[in-house]
Amino acid sequence: RVGGAAPAPPAPPPPPPPRPPRRSSRALNPPIRIVLLNTAAECDILFMQMLAKAIDDSHGSVKAFLSKAERSKLFGLGTLFELFGFQFLGRKDADESRELDRKRIAKHLERLQIDNAYEWILIFPERGWPNQRAIDDQDGDEANADRPALDHLLLPDANELETCLEELAGRPEVQIFDFTLAYEGYSGELPATDKQRISDEKVPTYMHLLKGSSSNTIHIDSAMFEVDEILYSEG
């Protein structure tokens, strides 16, 4: 180069910070998190997947318990969710249906423990996503006479939680969470059905996500319980 030495090359950018190690499913007694999800919309499933990945680097270890009736409402994704291990249950009042649900859950948890794997288990309300019809059915169900009366939320399926606790009895690192998701713009509207929102148009649906519009903010209220707090609590 005429007139002097060539300029020094620019310094390389600093390396990215090391990624925290992924939790190995082969670790001794990896945690199982049971989440009772007070759901607001069917998109809660996707947002919970994102949350679990951010907290636990879960990589697909999030499974949901839903009813077979809800499978058809998942915008064509029911089959895909089933392939990823989601459990679609009968959730009928008949004893034989509830027993079939218990056997299916027990089989799922048995495989989980054989593999010594960890998992986030999302238990959705037994009547699906909240709407006026579901709330009215819940209030009129004699089986719920001793359970809290809720105006905007649906009760979790006690049969599914009871089965999980029985099958996981004696296993350490079982954590139970109560999660409530609330979206920006939610006013407490209870649509007649899942598809008839009038004022709360920001509450996300899969169609909203496909169009690139949804709530900008999601609020999560959570509480953690030990297994003994539920098994041995009064009532």
Short mmCIF file of C-alpha atoms in Angstrom, two decimals:
data_model
loop_
_atom_site.label_atom_id
_atom_site.label_comp_id
_atom_site.label_asym_id
_atom_site.label_seq_id
_atom_site.Cartn_x
_atom_site.Cartn_y
_atom_site.Cartn_z
CA ARG A 1 0.00 0.00 0.00
CA VAL A 2 1.42 3.38 -1.02
CA GLY A 3 1.66 5.92 1.73
CA GLY A 4 1.72 3.68 4.77
CA ALA A 5 0.72 0.37 6.27
CA ALA A 6 -2.74 -1.11 5.76
CA PRO A 7 -5.23 -0.30 8.54
CA ALA A 8 -5.68 -2.93 11.20
CA PRO A 9 -8.74 -5.12 10.71
CA PRO A 10 -11.67 -4.36 13.03
CA ALA A 11 -11.76 -6.28 16.29
CA PRO A 12 -14.10 -9.29 16.23
CA PRO A 13 -17.36 -8.92 18.19
CA PRO A 14 -17.34 -10.41 21.70
CA PRO A 15 -18.63 -13.97 21.91
CA PRO A 16 -22.25 -14.40 23.09
CA PRO A 17 -22.72 -15.32 26.75
CA PRO A 18 -22.78 -19.07 27.35
CA ARG A 19 -26.25 -20.59 27.28
CA PRO A 20 -27.31 -22.14 30.59
CA PRO A 21 -27.08 -25.93 30.45
CA ARG A 22 -30.26 -27.71 29.50
CA ARG A 23 -31.86 -29.59 32.35
CA SER A 24 -31.19 -33.25 31.67
CA SER A 25 -34.13 -35.61 31.91
CA ARG A 26 -31.66 -38.12 33.32
CA ALA A 27 -30.99 -36.01 36.37
CA LEU A 28 -31.92 -37.59 39.67
CA ASN A 29 -35.61 -36.97 40.38
CA PRO A 30 -36.21 -34.16 37.87
CA PRO A 31 -39.15 -31.93 38.79
CA ILE A 32 -42.68 -32.44 37.56
CA ARG A 33 -44.74 -29.27 37.57
CA ILE A 34 -48.52 -29.64 37.66
CA VAL A 35 -50.19 -26.42 36.54
CA LEU A 36 -53.88 -25.80 37.19
CA LEU A 37 -54.53 -23.28 34.46
CA ASN A 38 -57.37 -20.79 34.85
CA THR A 39 -57.63 -20.29 31.14
CA ALA A 40 -58.98 -17.32 29.22
CA ALA A 41 -58.50 -18.45 25.61
CA GLU A 42 -57.36 -21.44 23.58
CA CYS A 43 -54.06 -19.66 22.82
CA ASP A 44 -53.07 -20.13 26.46
CA ILE A 45 -51.48 -23.40 25.38
CA LEU A 46 -48.96 -21.65 23.12
CA PHE A 47 -48.14 -18.94 25.65
CA MET A 48 -47.56 -21.55 28.35
CA GLN A 49 -45.17 -23.37 25.99
CA MET A 50 -43.20 -20.14 25.62
CA LEU A 51 -43.17 -19.53 29.37
CA ALA A 52 -41.97 -23.04 30.17
CA LYS A 53 -39.18 -22.77 27.61
CA ALA A 54 -38.06 -19.44 29.09
CA ILE A 55 -38.06 -20.75 32.66
CA ASP A 56 -37.02 -24.35 32.24
CA ASP A 57 -35.59 -24.63 28.72
CA SER A 58 -38.32 -27.23 28.42
CA HIS A 59 -37.90 -28.20 24.74
CA GLY A 60 -41.32 -29.75 24.30
CA SER A 61 -41.76 -31.16 27.79
CA VAL A 62 -45.09 -29.36 28.19
CA LYS A 63 -48.20 -31.52 27.98
CA ALA A 64 -51.82 -30.52 28.43
CA PHE A 65 -54.89 -32.38 29.63
CA LEU A 66 -57.88 -31.26 27.54
CA SER A 67 -61.28 -32.68 26.71
CA LYS A 68 -61.97 -34.49 23.46
CA ALA A 69 -64.61 -31.84 22.72
CA GLU A 70 -61.90 -29.16 22.75
CA ARG A 71 -59.77 -31.06 20.27
CA SER A 72 -61.93 -29.85 17.38
CA LYS A 73 -61.63 -26.20 18.53
CA LEU A 74 -57.86 -26.01 18.21
CA PHE A 75 -57.89 -24.59 14.70
CA GLY A 76 -56.83 -27.89 13.17
CA LEU A 77 -53.93 -28.34 15.60
CA GLY A 78 -55.54 -31.07 17.70
CA THR A 79 -53.83 -33.89 15.80
CA LEU A 80 -50.47 -32.14 16.05
CA PHE A 81 -50.87 -31.61 19.81
CA GLU A 82 -51.81 -35.27 20.21
CA LEU A 83 -48.63 -36.32 18.40
CA PHE A 84 -46.66 -34.25 20.94
CA GLY A 85 -48.21 -36.16 23.84
CA PHE A 86 -51.17 -34.01 24.81
CA GLN A 87 -53.94 -36.01 26.47
CA PHE A 88 -57.49 -35.57 25.19
CA LEU A 89 -59.87 -37.00 27.78
CA GLY A 90 -63.56 -37.86 27.83
CA ARG A 91 -64.40 -35.75 30.92
CA LYS A 92 -67.88 -37.22 31.16
CA ASP A 93 -69.79 -37.53 34.42
CA ALA A 94 -70.31 -41.27 33.93
CA ASP A 95 -68.12 -43.39 36.20
CA GLU A 96 -66.83 -45.54 33.33
CA SER A 97 -65.69 -42.46 31.40
CA ARG A 98 -63.89 -41.02 34.42
CA GLU A 99 -62.21 -44.37 35.02
CA LEU A 100 -60.99 -44.45 31.40
CA ASP A 101 -59.55 -40.95 31.88
CA ARG A 102 -57.77 -42.09 35.04
CA LYS A 103 -56.24 -45.07 33.25
CA ARG A 104 -55.03 -42.91 30.38
CA ILE A 105 -53.41 -40.40 32.76
CA ALA A 106 -51.86 -43.21 34.82
CA LYS A 107 -50.34 -44.74 31.68
CA HIS A 108 -48.90 -41.37 30.64
CA LEU A 109 -47.34 -40.77 34.07
CA GLU A 110 -46.03 -44.34 34.24
CA ARG A 111 -44.06 -43.77 31.04
CA LEU A 112 -42.85 -40.46 32.41
CA GLN A 113 -41.44 -42.08 35.54
CA ILE A 114 -39.90 -45.02 33.69
CA ASP A 115 -37.98 -42.52 31.55
CA ASN A 116 -37.18 -40.45 34.67
CA ALA A 117 -38.32 -37.43 32.67
CA TYR A 118 -39.49 -34.03 33.79
CA GLU A 119 -42.60 -32.33 32.51
CA TRP A 120 -44.99 -29.41 32.80
CA ILE A 121 -48.50 -30.88 33.05
CA LEU A 122 -51.19 -28.32 32.20
CA ILE A 123 -54.61 -29.23 33.56
CA PHE A 124 -57.20 -27.13 31.80
CA PRO A 125 -60.71 -26.56 33.21
CA GLU A 126 -63.08 -29.47 32.70
CA ARG A 127 -65.51 -27.33 30.67
CA GLY A 128 -62.94 -25.85 28.34
CA TRP A 129 -62.58 -22.12 27.79
CA PRO A 130 -64.84 -19.72 29.72
CA ASN A 131 -68.04 -18.56 28.10
CA GLN A 132 -71.50 -17.90 29.47
CA ARG A 133 -72.81 -21.36 28.61
CA ALA A 134 -69.92 -23.10 30.36
CA ILE A 135 -70.27 -20.92 33.49
CA ASP A 136 -74.03 -21.62 33.64
CA ASP A 137 -73.43 -25.37 33.29
CA GLN A 138 -70.83 -25.24 36.05
CA ASP A 139 -73.15 -23.37 38.41
CA GLY A 140 -75.96 -25.84 37.77
CA ASP A 141 -73.84 -28.94 38.42
CA GLU A 142 -74.70 -30.46 41.81
CA ALA A 143 -71.22 -32.02 41.95
CA ASN A 144 -69.81 -28.50 42.37
CA ALA A 145 -72.03 -27.56 45.31
CA ASP A 146 -69.09 -27.56 47.76
CA ARG A 147 -66.64 -25.88 45.38
CA PRO A 148 -66.08 -22.12 44.99
CA ALA A 149 -68.59 -20.20 42.89
CA LEU A 150 -66.73 -18.32 40.14
CA ASP A 151 -68.12 -15.64 37.84
CA HIS A 152 -65.43 -15.58 35.15
CA LEU A 153 -63.36 -18.73 35.61
CA LEU A 154 -63.99 -22.44 35.25
CA LEU A 155 -63.03 -25.02 37.86
CA PRO A 156 -60.16 -27.44 37.16
CA ASP A 157 -60.90 -31.12 36.76
CA ALA A 158 -60.54 -32.64 40.23
CA ASN A 159 -60.44 -36.17 38.81
CA GLU A 160 -57.31 -35.39 36.80
CA LEU A 161 -55.48 -33.67 39.66
CA GLU A 162 -56.38 -36.50 42.05
CA THR A 163 -55.07 -39.10 39.59
CA CYS A 164 -51.80 -37.21 39.12
CA LEU A 165 -51.22 -36.97 42.87
CA GLU A 166 -51.97 -40.66 43.38
CA GLU A 167 -49.67 -41.77 40.57
CA LEU A 168 -46.84 -39.46 41.65
CA ALA A 169 -47.15 -40.21 45.37
CA GLY A 170 -43.73 -40.57 46.97
CA ARG A 171 -41.87 -38.89 44.14
CA PRO A 172 -39.94 -35.82 45.29
CA GLU A 173 -39.83 -32.62 43.28
CA VAL A 174 -43.53 -32.54 42.39
CA GLN A 175 -44.70 -28.93 42.37
CA ILE A 176 -48.27 -27.69 41.95
CA PHE A 177 -49.04 -24.24 40.56
CA ASP A 178 -52.22 -22.26 40.22
CA PHE A 179 -51.89 -20.02 37.15
CA THR A 180 -54.26 -17.34 35.92
CA LEU A 181 -53.55 -15.70 32.55
CA ALA A 182 -55.06 -12.30 31.78
CA TYR A 183 -54.71 -10.41 28.53
CA GLU A 184 -54.49 -6.72 27.78
CA GLY A 185 -57.94 -5.39 26.98
CA TYR A 186 -59.86 -8.02 28.94
CA SER A 187 -62.91 -6.41 30.54
CA GLY A 188 -64.55 -9.49 32.02
CA GLU A 189 -66.75 -10.15 29.01
CA LEU A 190 -68.25 -13.64 28.92
CA PRO A 191 -69.15 -14.41 25.31
CA ALA A 192 -72.14 -16.67 24.66
CA THR A 193 -69.71 -19.11 23.00
CA ASP A 194 -65.97 -19.18 22.31
CA LYS A 195 -66.37 -17.37 18.97
CA GLN A 196 -68.72 -14.54 19.95
CA ARG A 197 -66.56 -11.94 21.67
CA ILE A 198 -67.86 -8.42 21.13
CA SER A 199 -65.87 -5.99 23.30
CA ASP A 200 -62.76 -7.98 24.21
CA GLU A 201 -61.41 -8.34 20.70
CA LYS A 202 -57.80 -8.26 21.88
CA VAL A 203 -58.15 -11.56 23.75
CA PRO A 204 -56.16 -13.71 21.35
CA THR A 205 -57.40 -16.49 19.15
CA TYR A 206 -55.36 -18.55 16.71
CA MET A 207 -56.80 -16.42 13.90
CA HIS A 208 -55.53 -13.28 15.67
CA LEU A 209 -52.05 -14.77 15.85
CA LEU A 210 -52.07 -15.74 12.18
CA LYS A 211 -53.02 -12.17 11.30
CA GLY A 212 -50.30 -10.77 13.56
CA SER A 213 -52.63 -9.09 16.05
CA SER A 214 -53.03 -9.94 19.71
CA SER A 215 -52.57 -8.53 23.20
CA ASN A 216 -49.26 -6.75 23.67
CA THR A 217 -49.15 -7.69 27.34
CA ILE A 218 -50.00 -10.92 29.14
CA HIS A 219 -50.34 -10.89 32.91
CA ILE A 220 -49.78 -14.04 34.95
CA ASP A 221 -50.86 -14.49 38.55
CA SER A 222 -49.39 -17.63 40.12
CA ALA A 223 -49.16 -19.46 43.41
CA MET A 224 -47.20 -22.61 44.25
CA PHE A 225 -48.41 -25.37 46.55
CA GLU A 226 -46.72 -28.42 48.00
CA VAL A 227 -48.41 -31.76 47.44
CA ASP A 228 -49.05 -32.20 51.17
CA GLU A 229 -50.89 -28.87 51.29
CA ILE A 230 -53.51 -30.29 48.95
CA LEU A 231 -53.59 -33.90 50.12
CA TYR A 232 -53.91 -33.07 53.79
CA SER A 233 -55.75 -29.74 53.73
CA GLU A 234 -59.12 -29.48 55.45
CA GLY A 235 -62.02 -30.20 53.12
#
